[in-house]
């Protein structure tokens, strides 16, 4: 079965490439950052260019597309509204058109940023009431997929943690750990909460959706609802860093960033009952992250490992 992964050079894309079941023949796309990894073919693609998308899809003739590409940086979208729109909305529209032309199944990646943050926990039926531009753009792209008439699945991860590749955007937890390792203090907000999800678990859930032909929407999250400060403390504990370097601050102290919804944590009922995925405790996921990359351990662990 041939699959195209858009955004193969991104954080989630990296995990999808690494965890792809052997029976799938994968073509992963990149835009600005060519990955140096093996195991699949990489193709350049600009999703905002309809003819480029159409051309690649006609050449590969995939049975399914996992669409992760887009502008996933919340502050970038707030400051660069048009560019964010073309990546997140126009780009998704181009993917939908190419899927229609080739009768291709679509797995589309959404986000917790589509929710307002004042009425958690959020399930698949919850109204989308985004508080920032990124959330508005992703809401619009979700609606395009819902109305597309395709054989579609929307996978909606919440804040993900995992290893960023050298060529990809820096993951939040990796950013925290690198600062702590360098002995630099970090300020983390204690009034923005999620139930963070391992990017590896997200990738495996997506493969499960594809293999079992799951249609509809799936909100994916971890077990523990924490604020960013608590997430930083937990990562410091698991990776053996000094938690004293982390200072709790309020979201409003960052004046130049996009508004953040207060608590977008998900309920995980559908994920557990339909996909058979019990949400993973945060410490377990972070420990698994640490153990999965022994080559990064020296880089990140300063002190003794926490028991
Ligand atoms: N990370 C999270 O915590 C999180 C949480 C909830 C939902 N999500 C959603 O999950 C998906 C993946 O997120 P991520 O964090 O893995 O994203 P990411 O690391 O920022 O990667 C974005 C990917 O999109 C590609 N891309 C950007 N502009 C493009 C364009 N014009 N044409 C083609 N490709 C383009 C990038 O390619 P280059 O790097 O090569 O330019 C990169 O591969 C996104 O849909 C995001 O909204 C992410």
Tab-separated table of C-alpha atoms and ligand atoms in Angstrom:
chain	number	residue	atom	x	y	z
A	1	UNK	CA	0.000	0.000	0.000
A	2	UNK	CA	1.468	3.351	-1.039
A	3	UNK	CA	1.236	6.225	1.427
A	4	UNK	CA	2.249	9.864	1.193
A	5	UNK	CA	3.154	11.602	4.455
A	6	UNK	CA	3.146	15.381	4.028
A	7	UNK	CA	5.442	17.126	6.512
A	8	UNK	CA	7.840	14.181	6.779
A	9	UNK	CA	10.517	16.606	7.978
A	10	UNK	CA	8.423	17.728	10.967
A	11	UNK	CA	8.332	16.437	14.545
A	12	UNK	CA	5.352	14.128	14.045
A	13	UNK	CA	6.439	13.334	10.475
A	14	UNK	CA	9.765	12.037	11.833
A	15	UNK	CA	7.965	9.615	14.148
A	16	UNK	CA	5.603	8.518	11.364
A	17	UNK	CA	8.557	7.736	9.107
A	18	UNK	CA	10.309	5.806	11.890
A	19	UNK	CA	7.297	3.780	12.998
A	20	UNK	CA	5.734	3.029	9.600
A	21	UNK	CA	4.679	-0.632	9.322
A	22	UNK	CA	6.900	-2.444	6.824
A	23	UNK	CA	4.041	-3.295	4.492
A	24	UNK	CA	3.495	0.379	3.639
A	25	UNK	CA	5.524	1.958	0.865
A	26	UNK	CA	6.150	5.487	2.114
A	27	UNK	CA	6.888	8.714	0.302
A	28	UNK	CA	7.422	11.513	2.829
A	29	UNK	CA	7.544	15.163	1.798
A	30	UNK	CA	9.670	18.068	3.007
A	31	UNK	CA	9.614	21.742	2.121
A	32	UNK	CA	12.534	23.764	3.532
A	33	UNK	CA	14.423	21.099	5.478
A	34	UNK	CA	15.630	17.949	3.734
A	35	UNK	CA	15.711	15.094	6.294
A	36	UNK	CA	18.807	12.949	6.508
A	37	UNK	CA	17.021	9.771	7.457
A	38	UNK	CA	16.605	6.458	5.737
A	39	UNK	CA	13.778	3.982	5.377
A	40	UNK	CA	11.647	5.885	2.896
A	41	UNK	CA	11.839	8.146	-0.119
A	42	UNK	CA	11.620	11.906	0.443
A	43	UNK	CA	10.080	14.250	-2.096
A	44	UNK	CA	10.064	18.040	-2.102
A	45	UNK	CA	6.571	19.547	-1.957
A	46	UNK	CA	5.033	22.953	-1.437
A	47	UNK	CA	1.447	22.262	-0.389
A	48	UNK	CA	0.428	25.836	-1.256
A	49	UNK	CA	1.143	25.034	-4.927
A	50	UNK	CA	-1.907	23.130	-6.214
A	51	UNK	CA	-0.212	21.880	-9.378
A	52	UNK	CA	2.812	20.592	-7.416
A	53	UNK	CA	0.501	18.676	-5.060
A	54	UNK	CA	-1.500	17.311	-7.968
A	55	UNK	CA	1.677	16.330	-9.846
A	56	UNK	CA	3.172	14.410	-6.909
A	57	UNK	CA	-0.090	12.604	-6.161
A	58	UNK	CA	-0.489	11.601	-9.826
A	59	UNK	CA	3.099	10.341	-9.894
A	60	UNK	CA	2.969	8.318	-6.658
A	61	UNK	CA	-0.702	7.223	-6.878
A	62	UNK	CA	-1.011	6.636	-3.118
A	63	UNK	CA	-3.973	4.895	-1.540
A	64	UNK	CA	-3.821	7.207	1.466
A	65	UNK	CA	-2.280	10.491	2.548
A	66	UNK	CA	-1.331	11.443	6.101
A	67	UNK	CA	-1.423	15.230	6.031
A	68	UNK	CA	0.750	16.671	8.822
A	69	UNK	CA	2.316	19.580	6.882
A	70	UNK	CA	1.475	23.145	7.702
A	71	UNK	CA	2.410	26.079	9.893
A	72	UNK	CA	2.231	24.521	13.377
A	73	UNK	CA	3.895	27.367	15.274
A	74	UNK	CA	1.169	29.337	17.070
A	75	UNK	CA	3.136	32.603	17.303
A	76	UNK	CA	4.298	32.392	13.672
A	77	UNK	CA	0.655	32.195	12.525
A	78	UNK	CA	-0.324	35.157	14.712
A	79	UNK	CA	2.430	37.330	13.199
A	80	UNK	CA	2.302	35.982	9.621
A	81	UNK	CA	-1.397	35.536	9.107
A	82	UNK	CA	-1.353	35.223	5.296
A	83	UNK	CA	1.502	32.746	5.197
A	84	UNK	CA	-0.113	30.711	7.970
A	85	UNK	CA	-3.401	30.737	6.045
A	86	UNK	CA	-1.847	29.533	2.809
A	87	UNK	CA	-0.020	26.722	4.630
A	88	UNK	CA	-2.847	25.624	6.904
A	89	UNK	CA	-5.989	26.329	4.876
A	90	UNK	CA	-5.074	26.721	1.178
A	91	UNK	CA	-2.559	23.864	1.507
A	92	UNK	CA	-5.173	21.561	3.024
A	93	UNK	CA	-7.598	22.556	0.245
A	94	UNK	CA	-4.977	21.546	-2.343
A	95	UNK	CA	-4.440	18.195	-0.614
A	96	UNK	CA	-8.230	17.603	-0.595
A	97	UNK	CA	-8.523	18.387	-4.336
A	98	UNK	CA	-5.674	16.006	-5.195
A	99	UNK	CA	-7.246	13.298	-3.003
A	100	UNK	CA	-10.570	13.768	-4.813
A	101	UNK	CA	-8.908	13.463	-8.209
A	102	UNK	CA	-7.196	10.200	-7.260
A	103	UNK	CA	-9.888	8.786	-4.934
A	104	UNK	CA	-7.346	8.828	-2.105
A	105	UNK	CA	-8.110	8.361	1.589
A	106	UNK	CA	-7.116	11.332	3.776
A	107	UNK	CA	-5.882	11.373	7.362
A	108	UNK	CA	-5.733	15.025	8.389
A	109	UNK	CA	-3.945	16.410	11.460
A	110	UNK	CA	-5.870	18.901	13.594
A	111	UNK	CA	-4.987	20.425	16.978
A	112	UNK	CA	-6.254	21.206	20.490
A	113	UNK	CA	-5.921	24.898	19.512
A	114	UNK	CA	-9.354	24.663	17.846
A	115	UNK	CA	-10.918	24.712	21.345
A	116	UNK	CA	-11.595	27.712	23.570
A	117	UNK	CA	-9.917	26.423	26.734
A	118	UNK	CA	-12.658	27.432	29.172
A	119	UNK	CA	-14.750	24.247	29.156
A	120	UNK	CA	-12.488	21.168	29.348
A	121	UNK	CA	-12.368	18.270	28.873
A	122	UNK	CA	-12.874	18.492	25.105
A	123	UNK	CA	-14.296	15.600	23.115
A	124	UNK	CA	-14.723	15.098	19.385
A	125	UNK	CA	-18.196	16.692	19.510
A	126	UNK	CA	-17.102	19.828	21.379
A	127	UNK	CA	-17.605	23.141	19.552
A	128	UNK	CA	-14.507	24.653	17.972
A	129	UNK	CA	-13.979	28.122	19.511
A	130	UNK	CA	-10.339	29.044	18.891
A	131	UNK	CA	-8.759	32.010	20.659
A	132	UNK	CA	-5.842	32.587	18.252
A	133	UNK	CA	-5.184	32.764	14.504
A	134	UNK	CA	-3.531	29.343	14.332
A	135	UNK	CA	-6.620	27.769	15.945
A	136	UNK	CA	-8.909	29.625	13.525
A	137	UNK	CA	-6.913	28.404	10.528
A	138	UNK	CA	-6.907	24.814	11.760
A	139	UNK	CA	-10.663	25.016	12.443
A	140	UNK	CA	-11.190	26.156	8.847
A	141	UNK	CA	-9.060	23.316	7.510
A	142	UNK	CA	-10.914	20.770	9.690
A	143	UNK	CA	-14.192	22.032	8.229
A	144	UNK	CA	-12.834	21.658	4.683
A	145	UNK	CA	-11.999	18.021	5.457
A	146	UNK	CA	-15.399	17.389	7.076
A	147	UNK	CA	-17.174	18.678	3.965
A	148	UNK	CA	-14.752	17.133	1.464
A	149	UNK	CA	-16.814	14.067	0.580
A	150	UNK	CA	-13.612	12.020	0.856
A	151	UNK	CA	-12.974	8.931	2.899
A	152	UNK	CA	-11.465	10.985	5.767
A	153	UNK	CA	-10.179	10.769	9.316
A	154	UNK	CA	-9.276	13.763	11.482
A	155	UNK	CA	-6.649	12.957	14.104
A	156	UNK	CA	-6.465	15.743	16.685
A	157	UNK	CA	-3.370	15.542	18.883
A	158	UNK	CA	-2.838	17.777	21.881
A	159	UNK	CA	0.598	19.216	22.808
A	160	UNK	CA	3.113	16.575	21.689
A	161	UNK	CA	6.515	15.775	23.154
A	162	UNK	CA	9.286	13.768	21.524
A	163	UNK	CA	12.712	14.095	19.959
A	164	UNK	CA	13.042	16.783	17.349
A	165	UNK	CA	15.332	15.782	14.501
A	166	UNK	CA	18.287	18.060	13.703
A	167	UNK	CA	16.359	19.358	10.667
A	168	UNK	CA	12.990	19.876	12.377
A	169	UNK	CA	11.388	22.507	14.601
A	170	UNK	CA	12.436	22.242	18.237
A	171	UNK	CA	10.060	20.298	20.455
A	172	UNK	CA	8.978	22.093	23.671
A	173	UNK	CA	10.331	19.424	26.047
A	174	UNK	CA	13.647	19.212	24.155
A	175	UNK	CA	13.924	23.018	24.373
A	176	UNK	CA	13.375	22.878	28.151
A	177	UNK	CA	15.897	20.056	28.592
A	178	UNK	CA	18.566	21.755	26.507
A	179	UNK	CA	18.261	24.912	28.598
A	180	UNK	CA	18.392	22.977	31.866
A	181	UNK	CA	21.412	21.039	30.667
A	182	UNK	CA	23.171	24.326	29.904
A	183	UNK	CA	22.280	25.540	33.420
A	184	UNK	CA	20.008	28.246	32.019
A	185	UNK	CA	16.841	29.203	33.930
A	186	UNK	CA	13.537	28.842	32.087
A	187	UNK	CA	10.205	30.544	32.728
A	188	UNK	CA	7.197	28.314	32.147
A	189	UNK	CA	3.561	29.292	32.439
A	190	UNK	CA	1.453	27.683	35.135
A	191	UNK	CA	-1.898	28.785	33.731
A	192	UNK	CA	-1.968	26.920	30.376
A	193	UNK	CA	-2.835	23.236	30.700
A	194	UNK	CA	-3.052	20.184	28.476
A	195	UNK	CA	-2.739	16.417	28.814
A	196	UNK	CA	0.483	16.089	26.714
A	197	UNK	CA	0.796	13.284	24.210
A	198	UNK	CA	3.905	11.363	23.164
A	199	UNK	CA	4.581	12.014	19.453
A	200	UNK	CA	5.519	8.346	19.124
A	201	UNK	CA	2.137	7.253	20.533
A	202	UNK	CA	0.432	9.701	18.168
A	203	UNK	CA	2.258	8.184	15.187
A	204	UNK	CA	1.291	4.656	16.263
A	205	UNK	CA	-2.346	5.732	16.685
A	206	UNK	CA	-2.337	7.149	13.157
A	207	UNK	CA	-1.022	3.869	11.749
A	208	UNK	CA	-3.768	2.091	13.732
A	209	UNK	CA	-6.430	4.381	12.208
A	210	UNK	CA	-5.105	3.641	8.747
A	211	UNK	CA	-4.841	-0.115	9.185
A	212	UNK	CA	-8.299	-0.443	10.786
A	213	UNK	CA	-9.821	2.078	8.354
A	214	UNK	CA	-11.122	4.207	11.215
A	215	UNK	CA	-13.225	7.099	9.926
A	216	UNK	CA	-14.337	10.219	11.793
A	217	UNK	CA	-12.523	12.292	14.413
A	218	UNK	CA	-10.204	11.185	17.190
A	219	UNK	CA	-8.897	13.429	19.974
A	220	UNK	CA	-5.589	11.994	21.191
A	221	UNK	CA	-4.006	12.890	24.538
A	222	UNK	CA	-1.974	11.533	27.415
A	223	UNK	CA	-3.370	10.654	30.843
A	224	UNK	CA	-2.179	13.527	33.014
A	225	UNK	CA	-3.466	17.103	32.792
A	226	UNK	CA	-0.563	19.418	33.636
A	227	UNK	CA	0.357	23.027	33.061
A	228	UNK	CA	3.579	23.884	31.205
A	229	UNK	CA	5.429	24.499	34.493
A	230	UNK	CA	4.438	21.046	35.785
A	231	UNK	CA	5.419	19.515	32.437
A	232	UNK	CA	8.858	21.120	32.742
A	233	UNK	CA	9.247	19.844	36.325
A	234	UNK	CA	8.274	16.307	35.285
A	235	UNK	CA	10.723	16.359	32.369
A	236	UNK	CA	13.469	17.647	34.696
A	237	UNK	CA	12.743	14.830	37.150
A	238	UNK	CA	12.755	12.078	34.514
A	239	UNK	CA	15.899	13.358	32.776
A	240	UNK	CA	17.735	14.117	36.035
A	241	UNK	CA	17.991	17.902	35.775
A	242	UNK	CA	17.729	20.615	38.422
A	243	UNK	CA	14.040	21.610	38.747
A	244	UNK	CA	15.135	24.747	40.625
A	245	UNK	CA	16.027	26.334	37.292
A	246	UNK	CA	12.342	26.397	36.299
A	247	UNK	CA	10.334	29.433	37.362
A	248	UNK	CA	6.516	29.493	37.186
A	249	UNK	CA	5.092	32.583	35.481
A	250	UNK	CA	1.716	33.711	34.196
A	251	UNK	CA	0.814	33.593	30.527
A	252	UNK	CA	0.061	37.339	30.521
A	253	UNK	CA	3.717	38.059	31.352
A	254	UNK	CA	4.558	37.170	27.719
A	255	UNK	CA	3.234	40.226	25.898
A	256	UNK	CA	4.308	39.495	22.353
A	257	UNK	CA	2.891	36.066	21.781
A	258	UNK	CA	-0.472	34.777	20.578
A	259	UNK	CA	-3.223	34.276	23.157
A	260	UNK	CA	-3.307	30.745	24.512
A	261	UNK	CA	-6.484	28.883	25.581
A	262	UNK	CA	-6.281	28.176	29.332
A	263	UNK	CA	-7.109	24.472	29.476
A	264	UNK	CA	-7.736	22.509	26.282
A	265	UNK	CA	-7.282	19.079	27.865
A	266	UNK	CA	-9.136	16.271	26.082
A	267	UNK	CA	-11.353	13.517	27.286
A	268	UNK	CA	-9.859	10.282	26.020
A	269	UNK	CA	-13.001	8.137	26.001
A	270	UNK	CA	-13.220	7.601	22.221
A	271	UNK	CA	-9.480	7.068	21.909
A	272	UNK	CA	-9.693	4.293	24.512
A	273	UNK	CA	-12.973	2.691	23.474
A	274	UNK	CA	-12.673	2.820	19.661
A	275	UNK	CA	-8.908	2.804	19.046
A	276	UNK	CA	-8.190	0.642	22.107
A	277	UNK	CA	-5.531	3.120	23.287
A	278	UNK	CA	-5.367	3.769	27.018
A	279	UNK	CA	-3.865	7.231	27.639
A	280	UNK	CA	-0.247	7.031	28.737
A	281	UNK	CA	0.902	8.558	32.052
A	282	UNK	CA	3.235	11.517	31.435
A	283	UNK	CA	6.203	10.148	33.391
A	284	UNK	CA	5.969	6.837	31.548
A	285	UNK	CA	5.942	8.626	28.177
A	286	UNK	CA	8.916	10.827	29.078
A	287	UNK	CA	10.835	7.812	30.351
A	288	UNK	CA	10.092	5.973	27.120
A	289	UNK	CA	11.292	9.041	25.185
A	290	UNK	CA	14.550	9.032	27.151
A	291	UNK	CA	15.139	5.319	26.744
A	292	UNK	CA	14.267	5.314	23.046
A	293	UNK	CA	17.296	7.418	22.116
A	294	UNK	CA	20.372	6.328	24.075
A	295	UNK	CA	22.445	8.419	21.663
A	296	UNK	CA	20.725	11.554	23.020
A	297	UNK	CA	21.098	10.568	26.674
A	298	UNK	CA	24.635	11.902	27.061
A	299	UNK	CA	23.487	15.099	25.518
A	300	UNK	CA	20.648	15.622	27.891
A	301	UNK	CA	21.220	13.956	31.203
A	302	UNK	CA	23.199	16.027	33.627
A	303	UNK	CA	22.590	14.339	36.942
A	304	UNK	CA	21.716	10.898	38.142
A	305	UNK	CA	18.589	9.386	36.594
A	306	UNK	CA	15.517	9.726	38.780
A	307	UNK	CA	14.260	6.423	40.130
B	1	LIG	N1	3.549	19.675	17.728
B	1	LIG	C1	2.461	19.698	18.474
B	1	LIG	O1	2.538	19.766	19.710
B	1	LIG	C2	1.092	19.614	17.815
B	1	LIG	C3	-0.040	19.587	18.652
B	1	LIG	C4	-1.302	19.490	18.074
B	1	LIG	C5	-1.425	19.383	16.702
B	1	LIG	N2	-0.323	19.422	15.914
B	1	LIG	C6	-0.524	19.297	14.457
B	1	LIG	O2	0.209	18.159	14.023
B	1	LIG	C7	0.749	18.379	12.729
B	1	LIG	C8	2.254	18.152	12.758
B	1	LIG	O3	2.820	19.055	13.699
B	1	LIG	P1	4.407	19.101	13.916
B	1	LIG	O4	4.624	19.749	15.242
B	1	LIG	O5	4.986	17.781	13.610
B	1	LIG	O6	4.796	20.159	12.793
B	1	LIG	P2	6.244	20.723	12.473
B	1	LIG	O7	7.292	19.987	13.214
B	1	LIG	O8	6.196	22.211	12.613
B	1	LIG	O9	6.411	20.356	10.924
B	1	LIG	C9	5.679	21.023	9.946
B	1	LIG	C10	5.925	20.314	8.641
B	1	LIG	O10	5.207	21.001	7.624
B	1	LIG	C11	6.091	21.198	6.519
B	1	LIG	N3	5.671	22.390	5.783
B	1	LIG	C12	5.562	23.655	6.240
B	1	LIG	N4	5.155	24.460	5.238
B	1	LIG	C13	5.003	23.675	4.133
B	1	LIG	C14	4.615	23.923	2.796
B	1	LIG	N5	4.271	25.145	2.359
B	1	LIG	N6	4.591	22.870	1.947
B	1	LIG	C15	4.915	21.623	2.363
B	1	LIG	N7	5.306	21.332	3.615
B	1	LIG	C16	5.347	22.361	4.482
B	1	LIG	C17	7.461	21.368	7.128
B	1	LIG	O11	8.469	21.109	6.175
B	1	LIG	P3	9.956	21.771	6.273
B	1	LIG	O12	10.374	21.713	7.707
B	1	LIG	O13	10.770	20.884	5.391
B	1	LIG	O14	9.813	23.161	5.764
B	1	LIG	C18	7.399	20.286	8.218
B	1	LIG	O15	7.680	19.029	7.672
B	1	LIG	C19	0.333	19.785	12.325
B	1	LIG	O16	-0.813	19.686	11.521
B	1	LIG	C20	-0.007	20.463	13.633
B	1	LIG	O17	-0.986	21.462	13.453
B	1	LIG	C21	0.943	19.533	16.436
